[in-house]
Amino acid sequence: MSVLNWTGNVNASVEMDSINHVWTVVENVRVASSAAELAIFTAILYWFFTSSRVADMLEVVGERVGGWCGRDTSSLRHAMRTRKRPHTDVYAKLDAEMTSRTSSLYRIKNGPVVPPPQPATRPSAGLACARCAPLSRESWQDTKVAESSAVINILDIGRQTFANGGVVSRYLCDLAQCFQLTNFDYGDIVPKVVKDERFQNAIEETIKEELNPGKKKEETKKESSYAAVRKRVEAKAMKVLLDISSAMSTNVLKLVAWLCHKAVRRVAGGGCGTRAACVERLRRANAAGLPLVFVPLHRSHFDYILVTFTLYLTGLRPPLVAAGDNMRIPFFGWFLRGCGAFYIRRRVDGSEYHEDSIYKSALRAYILNSLAANNNLEFFIEGGRTRTGKPQAPKAGILSVILEAYLEGTIDDALLVPVTLNYDKLVDGNFVREQLGMPKQMETFWSALRGIWRTLNTNHGGIRVDFNQPISLKELVTSFQKYNHLKAATDRPLTPTNNNLTMDIDRHILNSHSSFYGANVSADHKMMVEAIGRHLVYDAAVSTPLMCTNVVAYVLLTEQRAGCTLKQLLDSFEARSRTLVMEGRDLGYAGDSRTVLKHAMDMLGRGVVSRDENRVRAQCSVAAALELSYYANSVVAHYAAPAIVVTALESILAEPDADAAYVRHNELMTRSLELCGIMGHEFILNAPCHRTEEGIQDALASLVQSDVLCTIQNDNVLDEQRWSQRFAKTLDEDMDDEERPDPTRNIKYRISNKPEALTERRRLLRTLRPLLEAYSATGKCLKNASQKEVVTAALDKLTEDFTQNRMIYGEAVSTDAIRNCLRVLRQSGVIDMYTENKIRMIRPNEPTGQNILDQVQKFNVQTPLLEK
């Protein structure tokens, strides 16, 4: 019994100790939590009484309470101010700024008026042509507000929008912006295309051809019934239509927009800019309810995304994009289709698809129904990417469909928007391989993946995406119907007895062979489509912002081709930049010239520009010259017209009995127009609504203004000179050449021999000389062979001349220049082109072509200016 009592006492004692221990732990926790609460409360009080916003609030509240109570609140304000440290006294700074501002205003009011510093001005952003689109030029802009020249970085739109938002939106501004982008409705066009009358007619015609017993078939068909043939043809038609159609999705657009934020920030260290005035004009034009047709110049595969990306971020409806079927690669092709791409076959004319009426009708019906549904549209008017950096001649296929939609009344009107894109460093790399005659590498999944990886790990500098003023298609059609110099196209080649390239030059450069034209389309209709397309390319080219790499590359190939010091290159770069701005070109760079020059040379790379100690020059290799010329050709196209006039002047001076001091106006104009005919496929010298003579007159006036030529001030010819300046605008089409008097017969120019004038002539000669070298070599390599063999022979000759130092222009080794020369020779009747066993063949016409070949050769003359 005692043992049990003792055991019970022990157990009670243990339980009591456990309870005491638990209470001790609970008490410690309560003390700790109270301390934590006290610390948190103290921190809140500290923040509350030390925050400047709270202090301002307390000051305002104190002043209000003191005012209600009739007390003086100066002591409270003084206490709030004195609690600040001396070096962070915000109110003292505010008082000092107020005193300084008051004294400054007093000085300004009583002192002389000094204008504030003005920002760097830019030319008007891509205005419509004043001659053929005056109403469009005055529309789509707020007349009450001056046009802003500001360039906005579209990558900063989200950051600026959510700068004052919460923590999440500030750090995830790109994602927040993409979530808030507008959801546009894109209906399915395929059902409408299936019911289209032309599409159904094409199916019926194909069925009749299949059932025609006299048709030669490549393989025996077991199905001979109408139902079986119709089922097969309809299945083929639906497959063609589904291959073409887009699958625009707002979810894919938002995902790609977010990915583009990350990718473009990594790729473009200089940002992606667009002009604020361009975006504002597009918004006003979009409110008109007409479809917008964006017509970009094509430089890179990145163009597909950038135009859509820029429009979507600025709140505009993304367009359906006509993309080549070479971009329909696994995974990436699906993304492009979700962003609005519809795929078209790259080569229809002359290919196995040339007679595919189902494909043509499906594509035409898809475009027409898309426009009728008020969808915006985008297509690259040059067809493919430019391999030379110069604008290419337009492809009239899709433009002819849009014009047909307007003429048939499917759409009331459409607004054509030329778009320009330019890069400090081309995203796709260079096109040296293709310029040297190697075949184009087709796009594959792995090549796209490697290209994206390489691009994301390279800094490509700045990117510009600019939109010209929307132009009414209706207004363009009405205007071009009145230009007589574009009517009655000359489809035949020039005859042997009259093969002067100056004859009908404005009509010869507009010949089109587009396979999208119908059988009953007139020559005037074709000419109108070609003229509108050429005008769009010209408008986009003249408004393209010139990047720093463009200007530096041009200076290295023309002004400083022999090499120079870094200081000389800087001086030439600054002078050329100032001149381009004075001539109305927009520059895509700003800031300190030394920094900009260093950035441009870094973008070009040491493989293109050699830098030995303090001397800079272009690398002496064909590949480096071709890559450098790609960037320089944006500036070369700007100076093409004065370069043609100076080259024509040198060809006149090279004649044995030439006068070295004077040149006649009519002789210089005639020689310049001959060279314009030769260079017709290289440059778009003027808009089609202007005569070529007008462009040459303007170039001649610029040379007079720069003192390369000096007008002889003779009172007897002043009236004739003034009249000749308006000669191209007042040509009478109904007057024969024999009856028209020559108003320029007594006008002469004195050729300046000043060092500045000689330097300018040398620069302009070097601007055009590589093309003349390529044309001259092509003329010497003509033979009865395939086109590929002639091109290869010309490339081999040019390469040999360069390696043997008989020619210093490595950029002359260009496949594009050789092919353009063959086009000119074919158009002039020098050669005949025909297809034999699916191979393009060339047959020279010796008697016919000798005069044209002599014209090409006489411009590629040796001159003392190029020896320096």
JSON list of C-alpha atoms in Angstrom, two decimals, residues 390-569:
[
{"chain": "A", "resi": 390, "resn": "LYS", "atom": "CA", "xyz": [18.79, 48.48, -103.63]},
{"chain": "A", "resi": 391, "resn": "PRO", "atom": "CA", "xyz": [15.02, 48.58, -104.15]},
{"chain": "A", "resi": 392, "resn": "GLN", "atom": "CA", "xyz": [13.93, 46.02, -106.74]},
{"chain": "A", "resi": 393, "resn": "ALA", "atom": "CA", "xyz": [11.42, 46.30, -109.54]},
{"chain": "A", "resi": 394, "resn": "PRO", "atom": "CA", "xyz": [7.88, 45.54, -108.34]},
{"chain": "A", "resi": 395, "resn": "LYS", "atom": "CA", "xyz": [6.07, 42.26, -108.90]},
{"chain": "A", "resi": 396, "resn": "ALA", "atom": "CA", "xyz": [2.58, 43.06, -110.07]},
{"chain": "A", "resi": 397, "resn": "GLY", "atom": "CA", "xyz": [0.75, 39.84, -109.12]},
{"chain": "A", "resi": 398, "resn": "ILE", "atom": "CA", "xyz": [-1.09, 40.65, -105.88]},
{"chain": "A", "resi": 399, "resn": "LEU", "atom": "CA", "xyz": [-1.33, 44.34, -106.75]},
{"chain": "A", "resi": 400, "resn": "SER", "atom": "CA", "xyz": [-3.18, 43.42, -109.95]},
{"chain": "A", "resi": 401, "resn": "VAL", "atom": "CA", "xyz": [-5.69, 41.41, -107.89]},
{"chain": "A", "resi": 402, "resn": "ILE", "atom": "CA", "xyz": [-6.31, 44.37, -105.57]},
{"chain": "A", "resi": 403, "resn": "LEU", "atom": "CA", "xyz": [-6.75, 46.71, -108.53]},
{"chain": "A", "resi": 404, "resn": "GLU", "atom": "CA", "xyz": [-9.15, 44.22, -110.08]},
{"chain": "A", "resi": 405, "resn": "ALA", "atom": "CA", "xyz": [-11.16, 44.13, -106.83]},
{"chain": "A", "resi": 406, "resn": "TYR", "atom": "CA", "xyz": [-11.55, 47.90, -106.99]},
{"chain": "A", "resi": 407, "resn": "LEU", "atom": "CA", "xyz": [-12.41, 48.04, -110.70]},
{"chain": "A", "resi": 408, "resn": "GLU", "atom": "CA", "xyz": [-15.03, 45.29, -110.29]},
{"chain": "A", "resi": 409, "resn": "GLY", "atom": "CA", "xyz": [-16.62, 47.01, -107.30]},
{"chain": "A", "resi": 410, "resn": "THR", "atom": "CA", "xyz": [-15.71, 44.34, -104.74]},
{"chain": "A", "resi": 411, "resn": "ILE", "atom": "CA", "xyz": [-14.22, 47.13, -102.63]},
{"chain": "A", "resi": 412, "resn": "ASP", "atom": "CA", "xyz": [-15.02, 50.83, -102.83]},
{"chain": "A", "resi": 413, "resn": "ASP", "atom": "CA", "xyz": [-11.42, 51.82, -102.28]},
{"chain": "A", "resi": 414, "resn": "ALA", "atom": "CA", "xyz": [-8.25, 50.70, -100.52]},
{"chain": "A", "resi": 415, "resn": "LEU", "atom": "CA", "xyz": [-5.48, 52.65, -98.81]},
{"chain": "A", "resi": 416, "resn": "LEU", "atom": "CA", "xyz": [-1.99, 51.65, -99.97]},
{"chain": "A", "resi": 417, "resn": "VAL", "atom": "CA", "xyz": [0.69, 52.16, -97.30]},
{"chain": "A", "resi": 418, "resn": "PRO", "atom": "CA", "xyz": [4.34, 51.87, -98.39]},
{"chain": "A", "resi": 419, "resn": "VAL", "atom": "CA", "xyz": [6.43, 50.52, -95.50]},
{"chain": "A", "resi": 420, "resn": "THR", "atom": "CA", "xyz": [10.20, 50.80, -95.04]},
{"chain": "A", "resi": 421, "resn": "LEU", "atom": "CA", "xyz": [12.43, 48.69, -92.83]},
{"chain": "A", "resi": 422, "resn": "ASN", "atom": "CA", "xyz": [16.12, 49.14, -92.23]},
{"chain": "A", "resi": 423, "resn": "TYR", "atom": "CA", "xyz": [18.71, 47.59, -89.92]},
{"chain": "A", "resi": 424, "resn": "ASP", "atom": "CA", "xyz": [22.08, 48.66, -88.62]},
{"chain": "A", "resi": 425, "resn": "LYS", "atom": "CA", "xyz": [23.20, 45.08, -89.25]},
{"chain": "A", "resi": 426, "resn": "LEU", "atom": "CA", "xyz": [21.15, 42.74, -91.41]},
{"chain": "A", "resi": 427, "resn": "VAL", "atom": "CA", "xyz": [19.55, 39.99, -89.33]},
{"chain": "A", "resi": 428, "resn": "ASP", "atom": "CA", "xyz": [19.75, 37.35, -92.08]},
{"chain": "A", "resi": 429, "resn": "GLY", "atom": "CA", "xyz": [23.51, 37.73, -92.55]},
{"chain": "A", "resi": 430, "resn": "ASN", "atom": "CA", "xyz": [24.76, 38.58, -96.03]},
{"chain": "A", "resi": 431, "resn": "PHE", "atom": "CA", "xyz": [23.97, 37.44, -99.56]},
{"chain": "A", "resi": 432, "resn": "VAL", "atom": "CA", "xyz": [27.54, 37.02, -100.76]},
{"chain": "A", "resi": 433, "resn": "ARG", "atom": "CA", "xyz": [27.08, 33.36, -101.71]},
{"chain": "A", "resi": 434, "resn": "GLU", "atom": "CA", "xyz": [24.14, 34.12, -103.97]},
{"chain": "A", "resi": 435, "resn": "GLN", "atom": "CA", "xyz": [25.88, 37.13, -105.53]},
{"chain": "A", "resi": 436, "resn": "LEU", "atom": "CA", "xyz": [28.78, 34.83, -106.45]},
{"chain": "A", "resi": 437, "resn": "GLY", "atom": "CA", "xyz": [26.42, 32.53, -108.34]},
{"chain": "A", "resi": 438, "resn": "MET", "atom": "CA", "xyz": [25.77, 29.87, -105.71]},
{"chain": "A", "resi": 439, "resn": "PRO", "atom": "CA", "xyz": [22.18, 28.59, -105.43]},
{"chain": "A", "resi": 440, "resn": "LYS", "atom": "CA", "xyz": [19.90, 29.85, -102.70]},
{"chain": "A", "resi": 441, "resn": "GLN", "atom": "CA", "xyz": [19.72, 27.58, -99.68]},
{"chain": "A", "resi": 442, "resn": "MET", "atom": "CA", "xyz": [16.15, 26.56, -98.97]},
{"chain": "A", "resi": 443, "resn": "GLU", "atom": "CA", "xyz": [14.74, 27.18, -95.52]},
{"chain": "A", "resi": 444, "resn": "THR", "atom": "CA", "xyz": [14.40, 24.13, -93.27]},
{"chain": "A", "resi": 445, "resn": "PHE", "atom": "CA", "xyz": [13.54, 23.56, -89.64]},
{"chain": "A", "resi": 446, "resn": "TRP", "atom": "CA", "xyz": [17.18, 23.12, -88.61]},
{"chain": "A", "resi": 447, "resn": "SER", "atom": "CA", "xyz": [18.44, 26.03, -90.68]},
{"chain": "A", "resi": 448, "resn": "ALA", "atom": "CA", "xyz": [15.76, 28.24, -89.13]},
{"chain": "A", "resi": 449, "resn": "LEU", "atom": "CA", "xyz": [16.71, 27.03, -85.66]},
{"chain": "A", "resi": 450, "resn": "ARG", "atom": "CA", "xyz": [20.41, 27.70, -86.29]},
{"chain": "A", "resi": 451, "resn": "GLY", "atom": "CA", "xyz": [19.60, 31.11, -87.73]},
{"chain": "A", "resi": 452, "resn": "ILE", "atom": "CA", "xyz": [17.48, 32.07, -84.74]},
{"chain": "A", "resi": 453, "resn": "TRP", "atom": "CA", "xyz": [20.15, 30.92, -82.30]},
{"chain": "A", "resi": 454, "resn": "ARG", "atom": "CA", "xyz": [22.86, 32.84, -84.16]},
{"chain": "A", "resi": 455, "resn": "THR", "atom": "CA", "xyz": [20.67, 35.93, -84.37]},
{"chain": "A", "resi": 456, "resn": "LEU", "atom": "CA", "xyz": [19.79, 35.91, -80.67]},
{"chain": "A", "resi": 457, "resn": "ASN", "atom": "CA", "xyz": [23.47, 35.86, -79.78]},
{"chain": "A", "resi": 458, "resn": "THR", "atom": "CA", "xyz": [24.42, 38.81, -82.00]},
{"chain": "A", "resi": 459, "resn": "ASN", "atom": "CA", "xyz": [23.85, 42.51, -81.49]},
{"chain": "A", "resi": 460, "resn": "HIS", "atom": "CA", "xyz": [22.34, 43.96, -84.67]},
{"chain": "A", "resi": 461, "resn": "GLY", "atom": "CA", "xyz": [22.13, 47.57, -83.48]},
{"chain": "A", "resi": 462, "resn": "GLY", "atom": "CA", "xyz": [19.03, 49.60, -84.19]},
{"chain": "A", "resi": 463, "resn": "ILE", "atom": "CA", "xyz": [15.97, 48.79, -86.30]},
{"chain": "A", "resi": 464, "resn": "ARG", "atom": "CA", "xyz": [13.55, 51.22, -87.97]},
{"chain": "A", "resi": 465, "resn": "VAL", "atom": "CA", "xyz": [10.02, 50.41, -89.15]},
{"chain": "A", "resi": 466, "resn": "ASP", "atom": "CA", "xyz": [8.29, 53.40, -90.76]},
{"chain": "A", "resi": 467, "resn": "PHE", "atom": "CA", "xyz": [4.94, 53.75, -92.51]},
{"chain": "A", "resi": 468, "resn": "ASN", "atom": "CA", "xyz": [4.32, 56.21, -95.32]},
{"chain": "A", "resi": 469, "resn": "GLN", "atom": "CA", "xyz": [1.16, 58.20, -95.73]},
{"chain": "A", "resi": 470, "resn": "PRO", "atom": "CA", "xyz": [-1.81, 56.03, -96.82]},
{"chain": "A", "resi": 471, "resn": "ILE", "atom": "CA", "xyz": [-2.59, 56.59, -100.51]},
{"chain": "A", "resi": 472, "resn": "SER", "atom": "CA", "xyz": [-6.03, 56.12, -102.02]},
{"chain": "A", "resi": 473, "resn": "LEU", "atom": "CA", "xyz": [-6.05, 53.47, -104.76]},
{"chain": "A", "resi": 474, "resn": "LYS", "atom": "CA", "xyz": [-9.01, 55.23, -106.36]},
{"chain": "A", "resi": 475, "resn": "GLU", "atom": "CA", "xyz": [-7.06, 58.47, -106.56]},
{"chain": "A", "resi": 476, "resn": "LEU", "atom": "CA", "xyz": [-4.01, 56.73, -108.07]},
{"chain": "A", "resi": 477, "resn": "VAL", "atom": "CA", "xyz": [-6.11, 55.06, -110.76]},
{"chain": "A", "resi": 478, "resn": "THR", "atom": "CA", "xyz": [-7.77, 58.35, -111.66]},
{"chain": "A", "resi": 479, "resn": "SER", "atom": "CA", "xyz": [-4.41, 60.13, -111.84]},
{"chain": "A", "resi": 480, "resn": "PHE", "atom": "CA", "xyz": [-2.54, 57.54, -113.88]},
{"chain": "A", "resi": 481, "resn": "GLN", "atom": "CA", "xyz": [-5.27, 57.43, -116.51]},
{"chain": "A", "resi": 482, "resn": "LYS", "atom": "CA", "xyz": [-4.26, 60.92, -117.63]},
{"chain": "A", "resi": 483, "resn": "TYR", "atom": "CA", "xyz": [-0.51, 60.36, -118.10]},
{"chain": "A", "resi": 484, "resn": "ASN", "atom": "CA", "xyz": [-0.07, 59.92, -121.84]},
{"chain": "A", "resi": 485, "resn": "HIS", "atom": "CA", "xyz": [3.61, 59.00, -121.61]},
{"chain": "A", "resi": 486, "resn": "LEU", "atom": "CA", "xyz": [2.63, 55.72, -119.90]},
{"chain": "A", "resi": 487, "resn": "LYS", "atom": "CA", "xyz": [0.00, 54.61, -122.40]},
{"chain": "A", "resi": 488, "resn": "ALA", "atom": "CA", "xyz": [0.30, 52.33, -125.44]},
{"chain": "A", "resi": 489, "resn": "ALA", "atom": "CA", "xyz": [3.10, 50.19, -124.11]},
{"chain": "A", "resi": 490, "resn": "THR", "atom": "CA", "xyz": [5.75, 49.12, -126.59]},
{"chain": "A", "resi": 491, "resn": "ASP", "atom": "CA", "xyz": [5.77, 45.32, -126.33]},
{"chain": "A", "resi": 492, "resn": "ARG", "atom": "CA", "xyz": [8.15, 44.72, -129.23]},
{"chain": "A", "resi": 493, "resn": "PRO", "atom": "CA", "xyz": [11.93, 45.09, -128.86]},
{"chain": "A", "resi": 494, "resn": "LEU", "atom": "CA", "xyz": [13.70, 48.05, -130.42]},
{"chain": "A", "resi": 495, "resn": "THR", "atom": "CA", "xyz": [14.33, 47.58, -134.11]},
{"chain": "A", "resi": 496, "resn": "PRO", "atom": "CA", "xyz": [17.87, 47.31, -135.50]},
{"chain": "A", "resi": 497, "resn": "THR", "atom": "CA", "xyz": [17.54, 50.60, -137.34]},
{"chain": "A", "resi": 498, "resn": "ASN", "atom": "CA", "xyz": [16.26, 52.48, -134.32]},
{"chain": "A", "resi": 499, "resn": "ASN", "atom": "CA", "xyz": [17.65, 50.86, -131.19]},
{"chain": "A", "resi": 500, "resn": "ASN", "atom": "CA", "xyz": [18.32, 54.03, -129.24]},
{"chain": "A", "resi": 501, "resn": "LEU", "atom": "CA", "xyz": [17.64, 53.38, -125.56]},
{"chain": "A", "resi": 502, "resn": "THR", "atom": "CA", "xyz": [16.24, 56.88, -125.08]},
{"chain": "A", "resi": 503, "resn": "MET", "atom": "CA", "xyz": [13.21, 56.07, -127.21]},
{"chain": "A", "resi": 504, "resn": "ASP", "atom": "CA", "xyz": [10.08, 55.59, -125.06]},
{"chain": "A", "resi": 505, "resn": "ILE", "atom": "CA", "xyz": [12.20, 54.96, -121.98]},
{"chain": "A", "resi": 506, "resn": "ASP", "atom": "CA", "xyz": [9.31, 55.61, -119.60]},
{"chain": "A", "resi": 507, "resn": "ARG", "atom": "CA", "xyz": [7.24, 52.90, -121.26]},
{"chain": "A", "resi": 508, "resn": "HIS", "atom": "CA", "xyz": [9.97, 50.33, -121.79]},
{"chain": "A", "resi": 509, "resn": "ILE", "atom": "CA", "xyz": [10.86, 50.09, -118.11]},
{"chain": "A", "resi": 510, "resn": "LEU", "atom": "CA", "xyz": [7.26, 49.20, -117.22]},
{"chain": "A", "resi": 511, "resn": "ASN", "atom": "CA", "xyz": [6.88, 45.98, -119.21]},
{"chain": "A", "resi": 512, "resn": "SER", "atom": "CA", "xyz": [5.28, 43.26, -117.09]},
{"chain": "A", "resi": 513, "resn": "HIS", "atom": "CA", "xyz": [4.96, 39.51, -117.51]},
{"chain": "A", "resi": 514, "resn": "SER", "atom": "CA", "xyz": [2.91, 38.70, -114.40]},
{"chain": "A", "resi": 515, "resn": "SER", "atom": "CA", "xyz": [1.05, 35.40, -114.58]},
{"chain": "A", "resi": 516, "resn": "PHE", "atom": "CA", "xyz": [-1.87, 36.75, -112.53]},
{"chain": "A", "resi": 517, "resn": "TYR", "atom": "CA", "xyz": [-3.17, 38.84, -115.40]},
{"chain": "A", "resi": 518, "resn": "GLY", "atom": "CA", "xyz": [-6.22, 37.47, -117.15]},
{"chain": "A", "resi": 519, "resn": "ALA", "atom": "CA", "xyz": [-6.36, 36.73, -120.84]},
{"chain": "A", "resi": 520, "resn": "ASN", "atom": "CA", "xyz": [-8.48, 39.78, -121.63]},
{"chain": "A", "resi": 521, "resn": "VAL", "atom": "CA", "xyz": [-6.40, 42.35, -119.75]},
{"chain": "A", "resi": 522, "resn": "SER", "atom": "CA", "xyz": [-5.44, 45.32, -121.92]},
{"chain": "A", "resi": 523, "resn": "ALA", "atom": "CA", "xyz": [-1.96, 46.75, -122.27]},
{"chain": "A", "resi": 524, "resn": "ASP", "atom": "CA", "xyz": [-3.07, 50.01, -120.63]},
{"chain": "A", "resi": 525, "resn": "HIS", "atom": "CA", "xyz": [-4.34, 48.07, -117.60]},
{"chain": "A", "resi": 526, "resn": "LYS", "atom": "CA", "xyz": [-1.02, 46.25, -117.27]},
{"chain": "A", "resi": 527, "resn": "MET", "atom": "CA", "xyz": [0.85, 49.52, -117.61]},
{"chain": "A", "resi": 528, "resn": "MET", "atom": "CA", "xyz": [-1.27, 51.11, -114.87]},
{"chain": "A", "resi": 529, "resn": "VAL", "atom": "CA", "xyz": [-0.58, 48.25, -112.46]},
{"chain": "A", "resi": 530, "resn": "GLU", "atom": "CA", "xyz": [3.14, 48.43, -113.19]},
{"chain": "A", "resi": 531, "resn": "ALA", "atom": "CA", "xyz": [3.19, 52.21, -112.79]},
{"chain": "A", "resi": 532, "resn": "ILE", "atom": "CA", "xyz": [1.38, 52.09, -109.44]},
{"chain": "A", "resi": 533, "resn": "GLY", "atom": "CA", "xyz": [3.72, 49.36, -108.20]},
{"chain": "A", "resi": 534, "resn": "ARG", "atom": "CA", "xyz": [6.76, 51.30, -109.31]},
{"chain": "A", "resi": 535, "resn": "HIS", "atom": "CA", "xyz": [5.44, 54.42, -107.59]},
{"chain": "A", "resi": 536, "resn": "LEU", "atom": "CA", "xyz": [4.98, 52.52, -104.31]},
{"chain": "A", "resi": 537, "resn": "VAL", "atom": "CA", "xyz": [8.54, 51.21, -104.46]},
{"chain": "A", "resi": 538, "resn": "TYR", "atom": "CA", "xyz": [9.88, 54.67, -105.26]},
{"chain": "A", "resi": 539, "resn": "ASP", "atom": "CA", "xyz": [7.93, 56.27, -102.38]},
{"chain": "A", "resi": 540, "resn": "ALA", "atom": "CA", "xyz": [9.20, 53.67, -99.93]},
{"chain": "A", "resi": 541, "resn": "ALA", "atom": "CA", "xyz": [12.78, 53.97, -101.15]},
{"chain": "A", "resi": 542, "resn": "VAL", "atom": "CA", "xyz": [13.04, 57.76, -100.83]},
{"chain": "A", "resi": 543, "resn": "SER", "atom": "CA", "xyz": [11.57, 57.69, -97.31]},
{"chain": "A", "resi": 544, "resn": "THR", "atom": "CA", "xyz": [13.75, 54.84, -96.01]},
{"chain": "A", "resi": 545, "resn": "PRO", "atom": "CA", "xyz": [15.77, 56.06, -93.01]},
{"chain": "A", "resi": 546, "resn": "LEU", "atom": "CA", "xyz": [19.49, 55.72, -93.65]},
{"chain": "A", "resi": 547, "resn": "MET", "atom": "CA", "xyz": [21.33, 53.93, -90.87]},
{"chain": "A", "resi": 548, "resn": "CYS", "atom": "CA", "xyz": [24.88, 54.76, -89.81]},
{"chain": "A", "resi": 549, "resn": "THR", "atom": "CA", "xyz": [26.22, 51.60, -91.49]},
{"chain": "A", "resi": 550, "resn": "ASN", "atom": "CA", "xyz": [24.72, 52.72, -94.82]},
{"chain": "A", "resi": 551, "resn": "VAL", "atom": "CA", "xyz": [26.50, 56.06, -94.75]},
{"chain": "A", "resi": 552, "resn": "VAL", "atom": "CA", "xyz": [29.84, 54.70, -93.50]},
{"chain": "A", "resi": 553, "resn": "ALA", "atom": "CA", "xyz": [29.84, 51.94, -96.12]},
{"chain": "A", "resi": 554, "resn": "TYR", "atom": "CA", "xyz": [29.12, 54.45, -98.89]},
{"chain": "A", "resi": 555, "resn": "VAL", "atom": "CA", "xyz": [31.90, 56.76, -97.72]},
{"chain": "A", "resi": 556, "resn": "LEU", "atom": "CA", "xyz": [34.40, 53.88, -97.63]},
{"chain": "A", "resi": 557, "resn": "LEU", "atom": "CA", "xyz": [33.52, 52.74, -101.16]},
{"chain": "A", "resi": 558, "resn": "THR", "atom": "CA", "xyz": [33.45, 56.16, -102.83]},
{"chain": "A", "resi": 559, "resn": "GLU", "atom": "CA", "xyz": [35.05, 59.07, -100.99]},
{"chain": "A", "resi": 560, "resn": "GLN", "atom": "CA", "xyz": [37.72, 57.10, -99.09]},
{"chain": "A", "resi": 561, "resn": "ARG", "atom": "CA", "xyz": [38.15, 54.01, -101.23]},
{"chain": "A", "resi": 562, "resn": "ALA", "atom": "CA", "xyz": [41.94, 54.12, -101.03]},
{"chain": "A", "resi": 563, "resn": "GLY", "atom": "CA", "xyz": [41.84, 54.22, -97.23]},
{"chain": "A", "resi": 564, "resn": "CYS", "atom": "CA", "xyz": [42.15, 57.08, -94.79]},
{"chain": "A", "resi": 565, "resn": "THR", "atom": "CA", "xyz": [42.85, 57.96, -91.22]},
{"chain": "A", "resi": 566, "resn": "LEU", "atom": "CA", "xyz": [40.15, 57.72, -88.60]},
{"chain": "A", "resi": 567, "resn": "LYS", "atom": "CA", "xyz": [39.98, 61.53, -88.44]},
{"chain": "A", "resi": 568, "resn": "GLN", "atom": "CA", "xyz": [39.45, 61.78, -92.21]},
{"chain": "A", "resi": 569, "resn": "LEU", "atom": "CA", "xyz": [36.75, 59.13, -92.09]}
]
